[in-house]
PDB file of C-alpha atoms in Angstrom:
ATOM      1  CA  UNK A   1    -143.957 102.833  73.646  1.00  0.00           C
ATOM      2  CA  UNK A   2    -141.141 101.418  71.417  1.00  0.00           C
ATOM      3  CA  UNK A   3    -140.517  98.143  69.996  1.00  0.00           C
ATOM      4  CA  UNK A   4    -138.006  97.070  71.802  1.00  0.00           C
ATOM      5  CA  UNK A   5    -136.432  96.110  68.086  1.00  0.00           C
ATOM      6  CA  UNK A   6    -136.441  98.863  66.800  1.00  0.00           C
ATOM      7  CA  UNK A   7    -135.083 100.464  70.340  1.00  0.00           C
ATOM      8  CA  UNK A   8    -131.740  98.374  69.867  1.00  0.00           C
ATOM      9  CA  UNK A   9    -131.202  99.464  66.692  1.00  0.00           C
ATOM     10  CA  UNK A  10    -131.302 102.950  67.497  1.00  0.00           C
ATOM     11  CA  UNK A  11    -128.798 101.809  70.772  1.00  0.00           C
ATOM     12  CA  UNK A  12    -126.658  99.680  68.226  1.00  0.00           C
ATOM     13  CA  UNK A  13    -126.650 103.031  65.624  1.00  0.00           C
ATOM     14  CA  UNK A  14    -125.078 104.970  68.718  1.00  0.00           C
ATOM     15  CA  UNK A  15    -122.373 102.654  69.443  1.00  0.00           C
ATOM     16  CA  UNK A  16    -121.158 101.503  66.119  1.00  0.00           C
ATOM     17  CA  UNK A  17    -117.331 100.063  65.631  1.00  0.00           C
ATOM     18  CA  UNK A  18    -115.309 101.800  63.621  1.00  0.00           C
ATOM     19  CA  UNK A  19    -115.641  99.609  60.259  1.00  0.00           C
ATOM     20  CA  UNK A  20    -119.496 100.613  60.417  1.00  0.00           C
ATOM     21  CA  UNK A  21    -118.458 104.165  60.793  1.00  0.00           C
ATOM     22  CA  UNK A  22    -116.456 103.766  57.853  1.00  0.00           C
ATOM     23  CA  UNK A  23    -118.673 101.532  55.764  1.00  0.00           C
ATOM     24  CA  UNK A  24    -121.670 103.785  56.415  1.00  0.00           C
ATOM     25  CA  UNK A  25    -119.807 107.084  54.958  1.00  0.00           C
ATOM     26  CA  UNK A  26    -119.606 105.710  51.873  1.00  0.00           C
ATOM     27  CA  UNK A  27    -123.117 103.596  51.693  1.00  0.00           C
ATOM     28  CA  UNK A  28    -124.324 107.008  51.974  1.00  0.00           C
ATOM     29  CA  UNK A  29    -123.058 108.275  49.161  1.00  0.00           C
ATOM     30  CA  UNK A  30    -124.325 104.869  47.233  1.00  0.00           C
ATOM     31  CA  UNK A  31    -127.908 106.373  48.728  1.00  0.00           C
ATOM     32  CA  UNK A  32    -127.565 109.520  47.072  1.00  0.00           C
ATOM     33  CA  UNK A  33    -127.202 107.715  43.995  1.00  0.00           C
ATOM     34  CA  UNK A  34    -130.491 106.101  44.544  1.00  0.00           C
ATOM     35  CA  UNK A  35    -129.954 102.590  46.431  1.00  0.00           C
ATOM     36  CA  UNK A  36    -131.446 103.171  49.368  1.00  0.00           C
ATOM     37  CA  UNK A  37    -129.198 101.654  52.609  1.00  0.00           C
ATOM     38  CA  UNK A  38    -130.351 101.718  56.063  1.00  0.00           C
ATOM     39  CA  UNK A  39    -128.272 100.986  58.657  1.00  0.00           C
ATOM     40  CA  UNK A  40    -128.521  98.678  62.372  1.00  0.00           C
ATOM     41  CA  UNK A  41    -132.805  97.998  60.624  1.00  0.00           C
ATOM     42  CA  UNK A  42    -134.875  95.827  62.064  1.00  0.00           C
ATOM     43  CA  UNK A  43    -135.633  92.759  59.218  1.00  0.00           C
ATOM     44  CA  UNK A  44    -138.008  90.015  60.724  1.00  0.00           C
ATOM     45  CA  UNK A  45    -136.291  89.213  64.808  1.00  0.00           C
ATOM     46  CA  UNK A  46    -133.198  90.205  63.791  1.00  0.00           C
ATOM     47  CA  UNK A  47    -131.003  93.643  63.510  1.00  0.00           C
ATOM     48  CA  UNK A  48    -128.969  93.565  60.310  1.00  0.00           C
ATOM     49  CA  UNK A  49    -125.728  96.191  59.786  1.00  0.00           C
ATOM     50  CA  UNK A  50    -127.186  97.478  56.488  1.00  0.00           C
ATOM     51  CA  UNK A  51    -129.785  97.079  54.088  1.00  0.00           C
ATOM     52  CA  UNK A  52    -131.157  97.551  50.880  1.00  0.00           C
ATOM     53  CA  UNK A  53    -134.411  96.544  50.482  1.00  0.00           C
ATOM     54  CA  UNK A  54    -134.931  97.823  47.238  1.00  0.00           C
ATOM     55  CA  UNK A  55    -132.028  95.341  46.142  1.00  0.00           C
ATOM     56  CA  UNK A  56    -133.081  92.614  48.831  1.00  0.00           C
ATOM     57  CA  UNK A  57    -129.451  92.990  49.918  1.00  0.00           C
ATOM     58  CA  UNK A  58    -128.258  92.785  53.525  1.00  0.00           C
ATOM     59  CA  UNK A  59    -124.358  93.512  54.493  1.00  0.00           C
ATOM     60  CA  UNK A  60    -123.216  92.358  57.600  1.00  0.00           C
ATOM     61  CA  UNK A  61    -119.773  94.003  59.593  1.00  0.00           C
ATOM     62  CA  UNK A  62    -118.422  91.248  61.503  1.00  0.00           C
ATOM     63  CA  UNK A  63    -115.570  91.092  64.152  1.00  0.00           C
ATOM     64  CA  UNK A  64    -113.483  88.522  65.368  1.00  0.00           C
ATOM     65  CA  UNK A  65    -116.387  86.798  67.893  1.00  0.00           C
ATOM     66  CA  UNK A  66    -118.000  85.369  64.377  1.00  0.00           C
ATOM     67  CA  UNK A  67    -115.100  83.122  64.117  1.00  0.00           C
ATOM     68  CA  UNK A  68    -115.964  81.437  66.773  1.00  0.00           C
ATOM     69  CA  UNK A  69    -118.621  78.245  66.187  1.00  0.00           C
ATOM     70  CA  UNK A  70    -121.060  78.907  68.326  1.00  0.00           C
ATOM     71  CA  UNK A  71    -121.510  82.380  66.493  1.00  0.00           C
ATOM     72  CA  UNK A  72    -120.769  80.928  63.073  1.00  0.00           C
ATOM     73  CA  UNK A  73    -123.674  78.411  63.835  1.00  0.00           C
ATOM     74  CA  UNK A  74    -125.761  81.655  64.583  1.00  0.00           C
ATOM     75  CA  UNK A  75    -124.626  83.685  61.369  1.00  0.00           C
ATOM     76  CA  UNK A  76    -125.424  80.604  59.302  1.00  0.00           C
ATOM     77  CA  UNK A  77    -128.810  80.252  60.698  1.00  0.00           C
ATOM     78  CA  UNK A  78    -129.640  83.690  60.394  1.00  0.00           C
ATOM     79  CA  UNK A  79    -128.308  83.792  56.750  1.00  0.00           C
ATOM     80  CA  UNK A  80    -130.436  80.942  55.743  1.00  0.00           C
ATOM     81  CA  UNK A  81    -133.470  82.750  57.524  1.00  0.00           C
ATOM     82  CA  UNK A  82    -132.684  86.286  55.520  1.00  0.00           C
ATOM     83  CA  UNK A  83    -131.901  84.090  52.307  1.00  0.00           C
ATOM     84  CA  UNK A  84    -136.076  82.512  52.689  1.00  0.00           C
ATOM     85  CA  UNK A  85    -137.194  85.783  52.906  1.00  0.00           C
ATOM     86  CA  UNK A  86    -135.388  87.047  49.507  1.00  0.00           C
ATOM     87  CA  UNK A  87    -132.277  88.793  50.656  1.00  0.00           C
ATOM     88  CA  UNK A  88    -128.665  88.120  49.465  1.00  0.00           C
ATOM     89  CA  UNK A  89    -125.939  88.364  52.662  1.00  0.00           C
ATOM     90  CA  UNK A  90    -122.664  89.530  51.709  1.00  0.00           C
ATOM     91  CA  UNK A  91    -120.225  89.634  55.367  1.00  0.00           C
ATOM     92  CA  UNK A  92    -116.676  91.160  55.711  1.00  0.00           C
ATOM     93  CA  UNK A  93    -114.656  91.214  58.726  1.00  0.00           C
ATOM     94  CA  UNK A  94    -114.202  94.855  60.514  1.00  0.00           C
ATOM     95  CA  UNK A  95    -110.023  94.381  58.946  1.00  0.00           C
ATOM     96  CA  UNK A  96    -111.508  94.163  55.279  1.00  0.00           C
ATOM     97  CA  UNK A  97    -113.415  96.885  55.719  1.00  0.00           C
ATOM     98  CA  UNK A  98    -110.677  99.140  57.560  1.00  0.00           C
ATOM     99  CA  UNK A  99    -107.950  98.486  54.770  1.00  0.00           C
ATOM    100  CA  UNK A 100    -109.968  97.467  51.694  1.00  0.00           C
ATOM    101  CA  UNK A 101    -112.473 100.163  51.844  1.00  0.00           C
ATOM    102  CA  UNK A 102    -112.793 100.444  48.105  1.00  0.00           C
ATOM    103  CA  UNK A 103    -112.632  96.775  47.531  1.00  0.00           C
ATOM    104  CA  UNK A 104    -115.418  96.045  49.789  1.00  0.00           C
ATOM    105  CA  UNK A 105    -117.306  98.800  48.194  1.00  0.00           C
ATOM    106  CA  UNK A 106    -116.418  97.643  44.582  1.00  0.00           C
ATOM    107  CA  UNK A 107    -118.014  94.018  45.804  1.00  0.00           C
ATOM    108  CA  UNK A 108    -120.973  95.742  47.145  1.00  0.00           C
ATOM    109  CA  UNK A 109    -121.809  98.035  43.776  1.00  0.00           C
ATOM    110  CA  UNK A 110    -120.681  94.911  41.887  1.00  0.00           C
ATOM    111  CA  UNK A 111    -123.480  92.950  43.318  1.00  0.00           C
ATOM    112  CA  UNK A 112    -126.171  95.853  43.311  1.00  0.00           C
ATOM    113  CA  UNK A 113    -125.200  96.402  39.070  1.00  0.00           C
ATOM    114  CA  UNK A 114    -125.471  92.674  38.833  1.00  0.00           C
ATOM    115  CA  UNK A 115    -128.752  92.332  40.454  1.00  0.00           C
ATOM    116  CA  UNK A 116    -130.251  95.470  38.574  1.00  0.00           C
ATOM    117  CA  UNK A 117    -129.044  93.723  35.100  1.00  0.00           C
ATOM    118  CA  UNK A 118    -130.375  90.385  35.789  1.00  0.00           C
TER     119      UNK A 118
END
């Protein structure tokens, strides 16, 4: 039987909004240049959007229900939690990610390069 974890994940990678769709073309093409995304993975209790573990770095696609404080209280918590166990969170709404594409992407390489150098 499956971890029920790692069964949402799989249900979340099924029904992904289009900013994931989008995000995850081109974080596959950062894998085929060696840095290793996953996407909807299991880290700890929680199901991040995507992540490097080989850079320790975890990108989250958020929509408009994160602006609300209840969820903002929830992202916080879980940021601190991922930040404890040695990843960096970098979070752009769905919009960024629709009409910045290569601006979100520049931020994300710009942080992988600057993590390699240090």
């Amino acid at each position: 039987m499956k971890r029920p974890l790692t069964q949402r994940a799989r249900a979340l990678r099924r029904r992904q909004t289009d900013a994931e769709i989008r995000l995850w073309r081109y974080l596959k093409d950062l894998n085929r240049a060696g840095h290793q995304f996953r996407h909807q993975a299991p880290i700890g209790t929680y199901i991040v959007d995507f992540v490097s573990h080989t850079h320790r770095l975890v990108i989250e696609v958020d929509g408009s229900q994160h602006d609300r404080p209840r969820e903002m209280a929830r992202d916080t918590a879980r940021d601190r939690w991922l930040a404890g166990e040695g990843y960096r969170v970098l979070r752009y709404w769905n919009s960024d990610v629709l009409l910045n594409t290569e601006g979100v992407i520049g931020d994300i390489l710009d942080s992988v390069e600057g993590e390699v150098a240090k």
